[in-house]
């Protein structure tokens, strides 16, 4: 009442932006939160999220995955997780993977049947992400990876605004529209003032099993030019690997041999504590 809509001359302070950041569960300890994003689907975000969590776990870090792809969850499948999440003292207890003890929370670990569809509108999607962050007891996590759905819609916006992201990794593939894909994710991150660790290109090539020649199945890579356009490092160029696909189908991603190229991305993540964005 009585507002002149002239914020410059107003002393009430009501126009000052309020933080939408959500506090984690009081019993949680999470040191680094890394989002894995892309401007489009089908570029292997969940696969790379799983591999990064496994790779850093193999280096002695306690890793976790918050599966924020609420309507298309695939993280539990990659790790062979099927049990329902349980309540413990103080909150929900995340599922743990068998080999590395990676903490995982996903909507598929809540549903009565894994193939039940998740038909949620935007506000419920956001609320679900908040619950995964606030109601779960994430204990002594060195690196939490947040696997996001593609695009710049409700869930990425919710994660960017609500979670204390230490950085994001932008996923892409070697196609002509790579610049647009990277640009959408990068511009959203910069709009939301979220640091960008770098870019990972998936499906870069297929190594011939006989001669080792690299075959550009999806065309020549454009990731270097796209990354340079936004002054970002290319953290890795990952090959097409049928063995990795088989491991995911078998729920055995922890037993798979990770691409050597992923080492640079893991090095960059381990350097986060020393890097000023």
Short mmCIF file of N, CA and C in Angstrom, two decimals, residues 100-253:
data_model
loop_
_atom_site.label_atom_id
_atom_site.label_comp_id
_atom_site.label_asym_id
_atom_site.label_seq_id
_atom_site.Cartn_x
_atom_site.Cartn_y
_atom_site.Cartn_z
N UNK A 100 32.41 -48.61 -3.49
CA UNK A 100 33.02 -47.40 -2.95
C UNK A 100 32.22 -46.73 -1.84
N UNK A 101 31.00 -47.19 -1.60
CA UNK A 101 30.18 -46.55 -0.58
C UNK A 101 29.75 -45.15 -0.93
N UNK A 102 29.48 -44.92 -2.22
CA UNK A 102 29.00 -43.62 -2.69
C UNK A 102 27.56 -43.44 -2.23
N UNK A 103 27.27 -42.29 -1.61
CA UNK A 103 25.90 -42.00 -1.17
C UNK A 103 25.06 -41.56 -2.36
N UNK A 104 23.86 -42.14 -2.48
CA UNK A 104 22.99 -41.83 -3.61
C UNK A 104 21.57 -41.60 -3.13
N UNK A 105 20.96 -40.53 -3.63
CA UNK A 105 19.53 -40.29 -3.42
C UNK A 105 18.91 -40.00 -4.78
N UNK A 106 17.82 -40.70 -5.07
CA UNK A 106 17.14 -40.57 -6.36
C UNK A 106 15.67 -40.87 -6.16
N UNK A 107 14.83 -40.29 -6.99
CA UNK A 107 13.40 -40.54 -6.89
C UNK A 107 13.08 -42.01 -7.10
N UNK A 108 13.91 -42.72 -7.88
CA UNK A 108 13.66 -44.14 -8.11
C UNK A 108 13.89 -44.98 -6.86
N UNK A 109 14.54 -44.42 -5.85
CA UNK A 109 14.72 -45.12 -4.59
C UNK A 109 13.61 -44.77 -3.60
N UNK A 110 12.61 -44.04 -4.08
CA UNK A 110 11.46 -43.66 -3.27
C UNK A 110 10.19 -44.30 -3.81
N UNK A 111 10.12 -44.46 -5.14
CA UNK A 111 8.92 -45.00 -5.78
C UNK A 111 8.68 -46.45 -5.40
N UNK A 112 7.42 -46.83 -5.37
CA UNK A 112 7.09 -48.22 -5.06
C UNK A 112 7.60 -49.16 -6.15
N UNK A 113 7.46 -48.73 -7.41
CA UNK A 113 7.97 -49.51 -8.53
C UNK A 113 8.90 -48.63 -9.36
N UNK A 114 10.03 -49.16 -9.77
CA UNK A 114 11.02 -48.37 -10.48
C UNK A 114 10.52 -47.79 -11.79
N UNK A 115 9.53 -48.47 -12.41
CA UNK A 115 9.03 -47.97 -13.69
C UNK A 115 7.78 -47.11 -13.54
N UNK A 116 7.44 -46.72 -12.31
CA UNK A 116 6.33 -45.80 -12.12
C UNK A 116 6.70 -44.44 -12.71
N UNK A 117 5.81 -43.83 -13.49
CA UNK A 117 6.14 -42.51 -14.05
C UNK A 117 6.08 -41.43 -12.98
N UNK A 118 6.92 -40.44 -13.12
CA UNK A 118 6.92 -39.30 -12.21
C UNK A 118 6.28 -38.13 -12.95
N UNK A 119 5.02 -37.86 -12.65
CA UNK A 119 4.27 -36.83 -13.36
C UNK A 119 4.09 -35.64 -12.42
N UNK A 120 5.14 -34.83 -12.35
CA UNK A 120 5.15 -33.69 -11.45
C UNK A 120 5.19 -32.39 -12.24
N UNK A 121 4.50 -31.38 -11.74
CA UNK A 121 4.64 -30.04 -12.27
C UNK A 121 5.83 -29.35 -11.60
N UNK A 122 6.19 -28.19 -12.15
CA UNK A 122 7.38 -27.49 -11.72
C UNK A 122 7.53 -27.30 -10.21
N UNK A 123 6.51 -26.79 -9.50
CA UNK A 123 6.67 -26.57 -8.05
C UNK A 123 6.98 -27.85 -7.28
N UNK A 124 6.41 -28.98 -7.70
CA UNK A 124 6.66 -30.24 -7.00
C UNK A 124 8.06 -30.74 -7.33
N UNK A 125 8.52 -30.51 -8.55
CA UNK A 125 9.90 -30.86 -8.89
C UNK A 125 10.88 -30.11 -7.99
N UNK A 126 10.62 -28.81 -7.82
CA UNK A 126 11.49 -28.00 -6.97
C UNK A 126 11.44 -28.48 -5.53
N UNK A 127 10.26 -28.79 -5.06
CA UNK A 127 10.11 -29.26 -3.69
C UNK A 127 10.86 -30.58 -3.48
N UNK A 128 10.84 -31.45 -4.48
CA UNK A 128 11.54 -32.72 -4.37
C UNK A 128 13.04 -32.52 -4.26
N UNK A 129 13.58 -31.62 -5.08
CA UNK A 129 15.01 -31.31 -5.00
C UNK A 129 15.35 -30.76 -3.62
N UNK A 130 14.51 -29.88 -3.10
CA UNK A 130 14.74 -29.33 -1.76
C UNK A 130 14.75 -30.43 -0.70
N UNK A 131 13.83 -31.39 -0.84
CA UNK A 131 13.77 -32.48 0.13
C UNK A 131 15.03 -33.34 0.06
N UNK A 132 15.50 -33.61 -1.15
CA UNK A 132 16.73 -34.40 -1.29
C UNK A 132 17.92 -33.69 -0.63
N UNK A 133 17.90 -32.38 -0.64
CA UNK A 133 18.98 -31.60 -0.05
C UNK A 133 18.81 -31.44 1.46
N UNK A 134 17.58 -31.15 1.90
CA UNK A 134 17.36 -30.78 3.29
C UNK A 134 16.97 -31.94 4.20
N UNK A 135 16.27 -32.93 3.67
CA UNK A 135 15.76 -34.02 4.50
C UNK A 135 16.72 -35.20 4.60
N UNK A 136 17.74 -35.23 3.75
CA UNK A 136 18.68 -36.34 3.73
C UNK A 136 19.89 -35.98 4.59
N UNK A 137 20.37 -36.96 5.33
CA UNK A 137 21.58 -36.78 6.13
C UNK A 137 22.78 -37.18 5.27
N UNK A 138 23.47 -36.18 4.74
CA UNK A 138 24.66 -36.41 3.92
C UNK A 138 25.88 -36.28 4.83
N UNK A 139 26.45 -37.39 5.22
CA UNK A 139 27.50 -37.37 6.23
C UNK A 139 28.90 -37.32 5.63
N UNK A 140 29.64 -36.30 6.01
CA UNK A 140 31.05 -36.16 5.68
C UNK A 140 31.33 -36.40 4.20
N UNK A 141 30.63 -35.69 3.34
CA UNK A 141 30.78 -35.82 1.89
C UNK A 141 31.86 -34.86 1.40
N UNK A 142 32.87 -35.38 0.72
CA UNK A 142 33.90 -34.53 0.13
C UNK A 142 33.40 -33.85 -1.14
N UNK A 143 32.75 -34.64 -2.01
CA UNK A 143 32.23 -34.11 -3.28
C UNK A 143 30.83 -34.65 -3.51
N UNK A 144 29.86 -33.75 -3.59
CA UNK A 144 28.52 -34.14 -4.00
C UNK A 144 28.30 -33.71 -5.45
N UNK A 145 27.89 -34.67 -6.27
CA UNK A 145 27.56 -34.36 -7.66
C UNK A 145 26.04 -34.30 -7.80
N UNK A 146 25.57 -33.24 -8.44
CA UNK A 146 24.13 -33.07 -8.68
C UNK A 146 23.88 -33.30 -10.16
N UNK A 147 23.25 -34.41 -10.47
CA UNK A 147 22.95 -34.78 -11.85
C UNK A 147 21.64 -34.11 -12.24
N UNK A 148 21.70 -33.16 -13.16
CA UNK A 148 20.52 -32.36 -13.51
C UNK A 148 19.91 -32.78 -14.84
N UNK A 149 18.62 -32.54 -15.01
CA UNK A 149 18.01 -32.78 -16.31
C UNK A 149 18.52 -31.75 -17.31
N UNK A 150 18.34 -32.03 -18.61
CA UNK A 150 18.85 -31.09 -19.62
C UNK A 150 18.06 -29.79 -19.65
N UNK A 151 18.70 -28.78 -20.23
CA UNK A 151 18.00 -27.53 -20.44
C UNK A 151 18.17 -26.54 -19.30
N UNK A 152 17.32 -25.52 -19.32
CA UNK A 152 17.42 -24.43 -18.35
C UNK A 152 16.07 -24.20 -17.66
N UNK A 153 15.38 -25.30 -17.38
CA UNK A 153 14.04 -25.20 -16.82
C UNK A 153 13.99 -25.19 -15.30
N UNK A 154 12.89 -25.72 -14.76
CA UNK A 154 12.60 -25.62 -13.33
C UNK A 154 13.68 -26.21 -12.44
N UNK A 155 14.12 -27.44 -12.76
CA UNK A 155 15.07 -28.10 -11.85
C UNK A 155 16.44 -27.43 -11.87
N UNK A 156 17.05 -27.18 -13.05
CA UNK A 156 18.33 -26.45 -13.00
C UNK A 156 18.22 -25.11 -12.29
N UNK A 157 17.13 -24.39 -12.52
CA UNK A 157 16.94 -23.10 -11.85
C UNK A 157 16.87 -23.30 -10.34
N UNK A 158 16.14 -24.31 -9.90
CA UNK A 158 16.02 -24.61 -8.48
C UNK A 158 17.38 -24.93 -7.87
N UNK A 159 18.16 -25.77 -8.56
CA UNK A 159 19.47 -26.16 -8.05
C UNK A 159 20.39 -24.94 -7.98
N UNK A 160 20.40 -24.15 -9.04
CA UNK A 160 21.27 -22.98 -9.08
C UNK A 160 20.94 -21.99 -7.97
N UNK A 161 19.66 -21.84 -7.66
CA UNK A 161 19.24 -20.86 -6.66
C UNK A 161 19.32 -21.40 -5.23
N UNK A 162 19.09 -22.70 -5.06
CA UNK A 162 18.88 -23.25 -3.73
C UNK A 162 20.10 -23.91 -3.12
N UNK A 163 20.97 -24.50 -3.96
CA UNK A 163 22.11 -25.25 -3.45
C UNK A 163 23.39 -24.42 -3.56
N UNK A 164 24.32 -24.59 -2.64
CA UNK A 164 25.57 -23.82 -2.66
C UNK A 164 26.57 -24.43 -3.63
N UNK A 165 26.33 -24.28 -4.91
CA UNK A 165 27.19 -24.89 -5.92
C UNK A 165 28.58 -24.27 -5.90
N UNK A 166 29.58 -25.13 -5.79
CA UNK A 166 30.96 -24.67 -5.88
C UNK A 166 31.42 -24.59 -7.33
N UNK A 167 30.66 -25.19 -8.22
CA UNK A 167 30.98 -25.14 -9.63
C UNK A 167 30.09 -26.09 -10.42
N UNK A 168 30.05 -25.87 -11.73
CA UNK A 168 29.33 -26.80 -12.59
C UNK A 168 30.27 -27.29 -13.69
N UNK A 169 29.95 -28.48 -14.18
CA UNK A 169 30.61 -29.03 -15.35
C UNK A 169 29.58 -29.05 -16.47
N UNK A 170 29.95 -28.49 -17.60
CA UNK A 170 29.05 -28.42 -18.76
C UNK A 170 29.36 -29.58 -19.69
N UNK A 171 28.34 -30.40 -19.96
CA UNK A 171 28.49 -31.55 -20.83
C UNK A 171 28.04 -31.21 -22.25
N UNK A 172 28.74 -31.77 -23.22
CA UNK A 172 28.34 -31.57 -24.61
C UNK A 172 28.80 -32.76 -25.44
N UNK A 173 28.53 -32.70 -26.74
CA UNK A 173 28.90 -33.78 -27.66
C UNK A 173 29.41 -33.14 -28.95
N UNK A 174 30.11 -33.91 -29.80
CA UNK A 174 30.74 -33.33 -31.00
C UNK A 174 29.78 -33.15 -32.16
N UNK A 175 28.94 -32.14 -32.09
CA UNK A 175 27.99 -31.86 -33.15
C UNK A 175 28.05 -30.38 -33.49
N UNK A 176 27.48 -30.02 -34.62
CA UNK A 176 27.54 -28.63 -35.07
C UNK A 176 26.84 -27.67 -34.12
N UNK A 177 25.85 -28.19 -33.36
CA UNK A 177 25.12 -27.30 -32.46
C UNK A 177 25.77 -27.21 -31.09
N UNK A 178 27.03 -27.67 -30.99
CA UNK A 178 27.70 -27.67 -29.69
C UNK A 178 27.82 -26.27 -29.11
N UNK A 179 28.06 -25.27 -29.92
CA UNK A 179 28.21 -23.91 -29.42
C UNK A 179 26.92 -23.44 -28.75
N UNK A 180 25.79 -23.78 -29.35
CA UNK A 180 24.51 -23.39 -28.77
C UNK A 180 24.27 -24.14 -27.46
N UNK A 181 24.62 -25.44 -27.43
CA UNK A 181 24.42 -26.25 -26.23
C UNK A 181 25.22 -25.69 -25.07
N UNK A 182 26.50 -25.45 -25.35
CA UNK A 182 27.38 -24.92 -24.31
C UNK A 182 26.91 -23.53 -23.90
N UNK A 183 26.56 -22.72 -24.89
CA UNK A 183 26.16 -21.35 -24.61
C UNK A 183 24.97 -21.24 -23.68
N UNK A 184 23.97 -22.07 -23.89
CA UNK A 184 22.78 -22.02 -23.02
C UNK A 184 23.15 -22.30 -21.57
N UNK A 185 23.93 -23.36 -21.35
CA UNK A 185 24.30 -23.72 -19.99
C UNK A 185 25.22 -22.67 -19.37
N UNK A 186 26.20 -22.20 -20.14
CA UNK A 186 27.16 -21.22 -19.63
C UNK A 186 26.46 -19.91 -19.30
N UNK A 187 25.61 -19.45 -20.19
CA UNK A 187 24.94 -18.17 -19.95
C UNK A 187 24.00 -18.24 -18.76
N UNK A 188 23.35 -19.39 -18.57
CA UNK A 188 22.49 -19.53 -17.39
C UNK A 188 23.34 -19.50 -16.13
N UNK A 189 24.46 -20.22 -16.14
CA UNK A 189 25.33 -20.25 -14.96
C UNK A 189 25.84 -18.85 -14.63
N UNK A 190 26.27 -18.13 -15.64
CA UNK A 190 26.80 -16.79 -15.40
C UNK A 190 25.69 -15.83 -14.95
N UNK A 191 24.50 -16.02 -15.48
CA UNK A 191 23.37 -15.21 -15.05
C UNK A 191 23.08 -15.43 -13.56
N UNK A 192 23.26 -16.69 -13.11
CA UNK A 192 22.99 -17.05 -11.73
C UNK A 192 24.24 -16.92 -10.85
N UNK A 193 25.35 -16.45 -11.45
CA UNK A 193 26.62 -16.26 -10.73
C UNK A 193 27.12 -17.57 -10.12
N UNK A 194 27.04 -18.64 -10.91
CA UNK A 194 27.55 -19.95 -10.49
C UNK A 194 28.86 -20.21 -11.22
N UNK A 195 29.93 -20.57 -10.51
CA UNK A 195 31.23 -20.82 -11.16
C UNK A 195 31.16 -22.00 -12.12
N UNK A 196 31.97 -21.95 -13.17
CA UNK A 196 32.02 -23.03 -14.17
C UNK A 196 33.41 -23.65 -14.12
N UNK A 197 33.47 -24.94 -13.83
CA UNK A 197 34.75 -25.64 -13.75
C UNK A 197 35.33 -25.85 -15.14
N UNK A 198 34.47 -26.23 -16.10
CA UNK A 198 34.93 -26.47 -17.45
C UNK A 198 33.94 -27.30 -18.23
N UNK A 199 34.37 -27.74 -19.40
CA UNK A 199 33.52 -28.47 -20.34
C UNK A 199 34.07 -29.87 -20.55
N UNK A 200 33.16 -30.85 -20.58
CA UNK A 200 33.52 -32.22 -20.94
C UNK A 200 32.75 -32.60 -22.20
N UNK A 201 33.47 -33.09 -23.19
CA UNK A 201 32.82 -33.59 -24.40
C UNK A 201 32.72 -35.11 -24.31
N UNK A 202 31.52 -35.61 -24.47
CA UNK A 202 31.29 -37.05 -24.47
C UNK A 202 31.06 -37.54 -25.91
N UNK A 203 31.27 -38.83 -26.13
CA UNK A 203 31.10 -39.43 -27.46
C UNK A 203 32.04 -38.79 -28.48
N UNK A 204 33.24 -38.43 -28.05
CA UNK A 204 34.16 -37.72 -28.94
C UNK A 204 34.59 -38.58 -30.12
N UNK A 205 34.81 -39.85 -29.86
CA UNK A 205 35.30 -40.74 -30.92
C UNK A 205 35.11 -42.18 -30.49
N UNK A 206 35.26 -43.07 -31.43
CA UNK A 206 35.27 -44.51 -31.16
C UNK A 206 36.64 -45.04 -31.55
N UNK A 207 37.31 -45.70 -30.64
CA UNK A 207 38.61 -46.28 -30.93
C UNK A 207 38.43 -47.64 -31.60
N UNK A 208 38.98 -47.78 -32.80
CA UNK A 208 38.88 -49.05 -33.52
C UNK A 208 39.51 -50.16 -32.68
N UNK A 209 38.80 -51.25 -32.42
CA UNK A 209 39.35 -52.32 -31.58
C UNK A 209 40.52 -53.05 -32.23
N UNK A 210 40.69 -52.91 -33.54
CA UNK A 210 41.77 -53.61 -34.24
C UNK A 210 43.03 -52.76 -34.38
N UNK A 211 42.87 -51.51 -34.83
CA UNK A 211 44.05 -50.68 -35.09
C UNK A 211 44.19 -49.50 -34.14
N UNK A 212 43.14 -49.22 -33.36
CA UNK A 212 43.21 -48.11 -32.41
C UNK A 212 42.91 -46.75 -33.01
N UNK A 213 42.64 -46.69 -34.31
CA UNK A 213 42.34 -45.41 -34.95
C UNK A 213 41.08 -44.80 -34.35
N UNK A 214 41.11 -43.47 -34.16
CA UNK A 214 39.96 -42.77 -33.63
C UNK A 214 38.98 -42.44 -34.75
N UNK A 215 37.76 -42.92 -34.63
CA UNK A 215 36.73 -42.70 -35.63
C UNK A 215 35.72 -41.68 -35.08
N UNK A 216 35.52 -40.60 -35.80
CA UNK A 216 34.60 -39.54 -35.34
C UNK A 216 33.18 -39.89 -35.77
N UNK A 217 32.52 -40.72 -34.97
CA UNK A 217 31.20 -41.24 -35.31
C UNK A 217 30.18 -40.12 -35.47
N UNK A 218 30.24 -39.12 -34.61
CA UNK A 218 29.26 -38.02 -34.64
C UNK A 218 29.82 -36.75 -35.28
N UNK A 219 30.86 -36.90 -36.07
CA UNK A 219 31.46 -35.75 -36.73
C UNK A 219 32.64 -35.20 -35.96
N UNK A 220 33.33 -34.28 -36.57
CA UNK A 220 34.51 -33.71 -35.94
C UNK A 220 34.13 -32.83 -34.75
N UNK A 221 34.98 -32.83 -33.77
CA UNK A 221 34.72 -32.08 -32.54
C UNK A 221 34.77 -30.58 -32.77
N UNK A 222 33.88 -29.86 -32.10
CA UNK A 222 33.88 -28.40 -32.12
C UNK A 222 34.00 -27.84 -30.70
N UNK A 223 34.32 -28.71 -29.75
CA UNK A 223 34.28 -28.28 -28.35
C UNK A 223 35.37 -27.27 -28.02
N UNK A 224 36.52 -27.40 -28.67
CA UNK A 224 37.60 -26.45 -28.36
C UNK A 224 37.21 -25.02 -28.73
N UNK A 225 36.60 -24.86 -29.92
CA UNK A 225 36.18 -23.53 -30.33
C UNK A 225 35.08 -22.99 -29.42
N UNK A 226 34.12 -23.86 -29.07
CA UNK A 226 33.01 -23.42 -28.22
C UNK A 226 33.52 -23.03 -26.84
N UNK A 227 34.42 -23.83 -26.29
CA UNK A 227 34.96 -23.52 -24.96
C UNK A 227 35.78 -22.23 -24.98
N UNK A 228 36.56 -22.05 -26.06
CA UNK A 228 37.36 -20.83 -26.18
C UNK A 228 36.48 -19.60 -26.27
N UNK A 229 35.34 -19.75 -26.93
CA UNK A 229 34.41 -18.63 -27.07
C UNK A 229 33.96 -18.11 -25.70
N UNK A 230 33.87 -19.01 -24.74
CA UNK A 230 33.42 -18.61 -23.39
C UNK A 230 34.57 -18.64 -22.39
N UNK A 231 35.79 -18.75 -22.90
CA UNK A 231 36.99 -18.71 -22.06
C UNK A 231 36.94 -19.79 -20.97
N UNK A 232 36.65 -21.03 -21.40
CA UNK A 232 36.54 -22.15 -20.48
C UNK A 232 37.52 -23.25 -20.87
N UNK A 233 38.02 -24.00 -19.91
CA UNK A 233 38.89 -25.14 -20.25
C UNK A 233 38.07 -26.36 -20.68
N UNK A 234 38.63 -27.14 -21.58
CA UNK A 234 38.05 -28.44 -21.92
C UNK A 234 38.69 -29.45 -20.98
N UNK A 235 37.90 -30.02 -20.11
CA UNK A 235 38.42 -30.91 -19.08
C UNK A 235 38.69 -32.31 -19.61
N UNK A 236 37.91 -32.75 -20.59
CA UNK A 236 38.09 -34.11 -21.11
C UNK A 236 37.32 -34.27 -22.40
N UNK A 237 37.84 -35.15 -23.26
CA UNK A 237 37.14 -35.62 -24.45
C UNK A 237 37.03 -37.13 -24.31
N UNK A 238 35.81 -37.59 -24.06
CA UNK A 238 35.61 -38.99 -23.70
C UNK A 238 35.16 -39.82 -24.90
N UNK A 239 35.69 -41.02 -25.05
CA UNK A 239 35.34 -41.87 -26.19
C UNK A 239 34.01 -42.60 -26.00
N UNK A 240 33.48 -43.08 -27.09
CA UNK A 240 32.37 -44.03 -27.02
C UNK A 240 32.96 -45.37 -26.59
N UNK A 241 32.43 -45.94 -25.53
CA UNK A 241 32.99 -47.18 -25.00
C UNK A 241 31.86 -48.18 -24.74
N UNK A 242 31.69 -49.18 -25.60
CA UNK A 242 30.64 -50.18 -25.38
C UNK A 242 30.74 -50.88 -24.04
N UNK A 243 31.96 -51.02 -23.52
CA UNK A 243 32.13 -51.67 -22.22
C UNK A 243 31.50 -50.86 -21.10
N UNK A 244 31.58 -49.53 -21.20
CA UNK A 244 30.94 -48.68 -20.21
C UNK A 244 29.42 -48.81 -20.28
N UNK A 245 28.89 -48.84 -21.50
CA UNK A 245 27.45 -49.01 -21.67
C UNK A 245 26.98 -50.33 -21.07
N UNK A 246 27.76 -51.38 -21.28
CA UNK A 246 27.42 -52.68 -20.72
C UNK A 246 27.47 -52.66 -19.20
N UNK A 247 28.45 -51.95 -18.65
CA UNK A 247 28.58 -51.86 -17.20
C UNK A 247 27.38 -51.14 -16.59
N UNK A 248 26.93 -50.08 -17.24
CA UNK A 248 25.75 -49.36 -16.76
C UNK A 248 24.52 -50.26 -16.81
N UNK A 249 24.35 -50.96 -17.92
CA UNK A 249 23.20 -51.87 -18.06
C UNK A 249 23.21 -52.95 -16.98
N UNK A 250 24.40 -53.36 -16.57
CA UNK A 250 24.53 -54.41 -15.56
C UNK A 250 24.54 -53.85 -14.14
N UNK A 251 24.45 -52.52 -14.00
CA UNK A 251 24.50 -51.91 -12.68
C UNK A 251 25.87 -52.02 -12.04
N UNK A 252 26.91 -52.04 -12.87
CA UNK A 252 28.26 -52.29 -12.37
C UNK A 252 29.24 -51.21 -12.80
N UNK A 253 28.80 -49.95 -12.79
CA UNK A 253 29.68 -48.87 -13.22
C UNK A 253 30.92 -48.77 -12.33
#
